[in-house]
PDB file of C-alpha atoms and ligand atoms in Angstrom:
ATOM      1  CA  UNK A 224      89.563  71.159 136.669  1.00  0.00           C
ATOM      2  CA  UNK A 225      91.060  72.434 133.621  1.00  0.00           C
ATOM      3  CA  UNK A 226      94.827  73.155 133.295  1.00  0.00           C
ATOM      4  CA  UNK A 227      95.408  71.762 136.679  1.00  0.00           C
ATOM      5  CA  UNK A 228      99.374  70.830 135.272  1.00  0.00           C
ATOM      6  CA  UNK A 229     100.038  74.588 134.715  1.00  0.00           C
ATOM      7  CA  UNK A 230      99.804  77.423 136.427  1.00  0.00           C
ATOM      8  CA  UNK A 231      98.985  78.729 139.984  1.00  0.00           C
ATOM      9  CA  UNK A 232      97.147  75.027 140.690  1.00  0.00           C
ATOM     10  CA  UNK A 233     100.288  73.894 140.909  1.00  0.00           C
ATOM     11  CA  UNK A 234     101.625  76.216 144.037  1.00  0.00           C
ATOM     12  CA  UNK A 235      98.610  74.732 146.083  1.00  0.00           C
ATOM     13  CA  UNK A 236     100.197  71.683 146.018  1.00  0.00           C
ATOM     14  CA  UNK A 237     101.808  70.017 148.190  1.00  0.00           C
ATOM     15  CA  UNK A 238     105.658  70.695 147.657  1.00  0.00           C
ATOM     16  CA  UNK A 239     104.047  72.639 144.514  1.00  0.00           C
ATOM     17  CA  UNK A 240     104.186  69.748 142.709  1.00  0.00           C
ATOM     18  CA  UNK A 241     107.745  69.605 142.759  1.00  0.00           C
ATOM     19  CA  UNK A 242     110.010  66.556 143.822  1.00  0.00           C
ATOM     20  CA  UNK A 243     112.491  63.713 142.994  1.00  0.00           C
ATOM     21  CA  UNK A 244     110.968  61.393 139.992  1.00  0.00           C
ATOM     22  CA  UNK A 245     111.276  57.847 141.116  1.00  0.00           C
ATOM     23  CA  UNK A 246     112.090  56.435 137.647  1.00  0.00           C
ATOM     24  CA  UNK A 247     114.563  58.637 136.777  1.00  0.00           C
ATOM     25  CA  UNK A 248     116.100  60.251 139.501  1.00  0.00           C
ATOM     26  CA  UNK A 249     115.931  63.862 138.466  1.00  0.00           C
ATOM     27  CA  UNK A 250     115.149  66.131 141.385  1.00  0.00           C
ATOM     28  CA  UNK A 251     113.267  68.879 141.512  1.00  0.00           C
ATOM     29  CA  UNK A 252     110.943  68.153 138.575  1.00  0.00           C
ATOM     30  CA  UNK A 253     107.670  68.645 138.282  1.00  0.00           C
ATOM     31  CA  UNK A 254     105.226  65.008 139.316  1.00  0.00           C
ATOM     32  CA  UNK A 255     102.473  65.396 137.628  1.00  0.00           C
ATOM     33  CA  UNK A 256     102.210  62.770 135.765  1.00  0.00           C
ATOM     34  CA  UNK A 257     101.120  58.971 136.661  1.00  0.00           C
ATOM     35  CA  UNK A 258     103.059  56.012 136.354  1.00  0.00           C
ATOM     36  CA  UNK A 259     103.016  52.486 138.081  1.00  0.00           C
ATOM     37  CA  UNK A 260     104.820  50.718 140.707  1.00  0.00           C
ATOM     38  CA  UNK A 261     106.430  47.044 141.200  1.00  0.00           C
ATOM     39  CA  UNK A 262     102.817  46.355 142.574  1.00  0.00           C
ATOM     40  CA  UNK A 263     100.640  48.081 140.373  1.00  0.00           C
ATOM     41  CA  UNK A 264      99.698  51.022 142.243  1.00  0.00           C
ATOM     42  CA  UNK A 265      99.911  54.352 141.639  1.00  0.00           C
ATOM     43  CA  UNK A 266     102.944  56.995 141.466  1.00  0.00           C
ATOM     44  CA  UNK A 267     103.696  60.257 140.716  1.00  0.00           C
ATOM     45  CA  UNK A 268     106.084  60.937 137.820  1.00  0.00           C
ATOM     46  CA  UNK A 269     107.627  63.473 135.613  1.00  0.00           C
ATOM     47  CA  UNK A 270     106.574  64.271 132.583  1.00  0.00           C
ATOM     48  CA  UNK A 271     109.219  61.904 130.727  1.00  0.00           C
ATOM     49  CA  UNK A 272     108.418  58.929 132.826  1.00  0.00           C
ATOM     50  CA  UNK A 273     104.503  59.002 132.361  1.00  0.00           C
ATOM     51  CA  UNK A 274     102.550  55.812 132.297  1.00  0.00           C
ATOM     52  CA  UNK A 275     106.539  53.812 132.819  1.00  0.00           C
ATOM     53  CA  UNK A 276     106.722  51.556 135.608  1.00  0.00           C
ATOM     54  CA  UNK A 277     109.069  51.603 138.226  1.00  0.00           C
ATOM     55  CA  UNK A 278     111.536  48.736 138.304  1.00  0.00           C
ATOM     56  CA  UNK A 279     113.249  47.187 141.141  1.00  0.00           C
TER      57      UNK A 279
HETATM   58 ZN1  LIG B 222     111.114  60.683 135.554  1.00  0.00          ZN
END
């Protein structure tokens, strides 16, 4: 499991790791980081919005 944020691990993602961060909006940016919901769970973030939590 090493480098598994760069390379060709990411095109066996789903959506190769690509989507809409759901802090900050942007689309089409890489989630693969982890940040936290309104109930404490678990959500996939861009790099800039690691380890934030989603409000509202
Ligand atoms: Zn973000």
């Amino acid at each position: 499991m090493s480098k598994n944020k760069r390379g060709k691990a990411l095109w066996r993602m789903p959506s190769r790791a690509r989507g809409t961060c759901p802090i900050c909006s942007s689309t089409r940016i890489k989630l693969l980081y982890t940040g936290k919901d309104a109930n404490g769970g678990k959500l996939d973030v861009c790099k800039k919005c690691a380890g934030k939590t989603v409000s509202a």
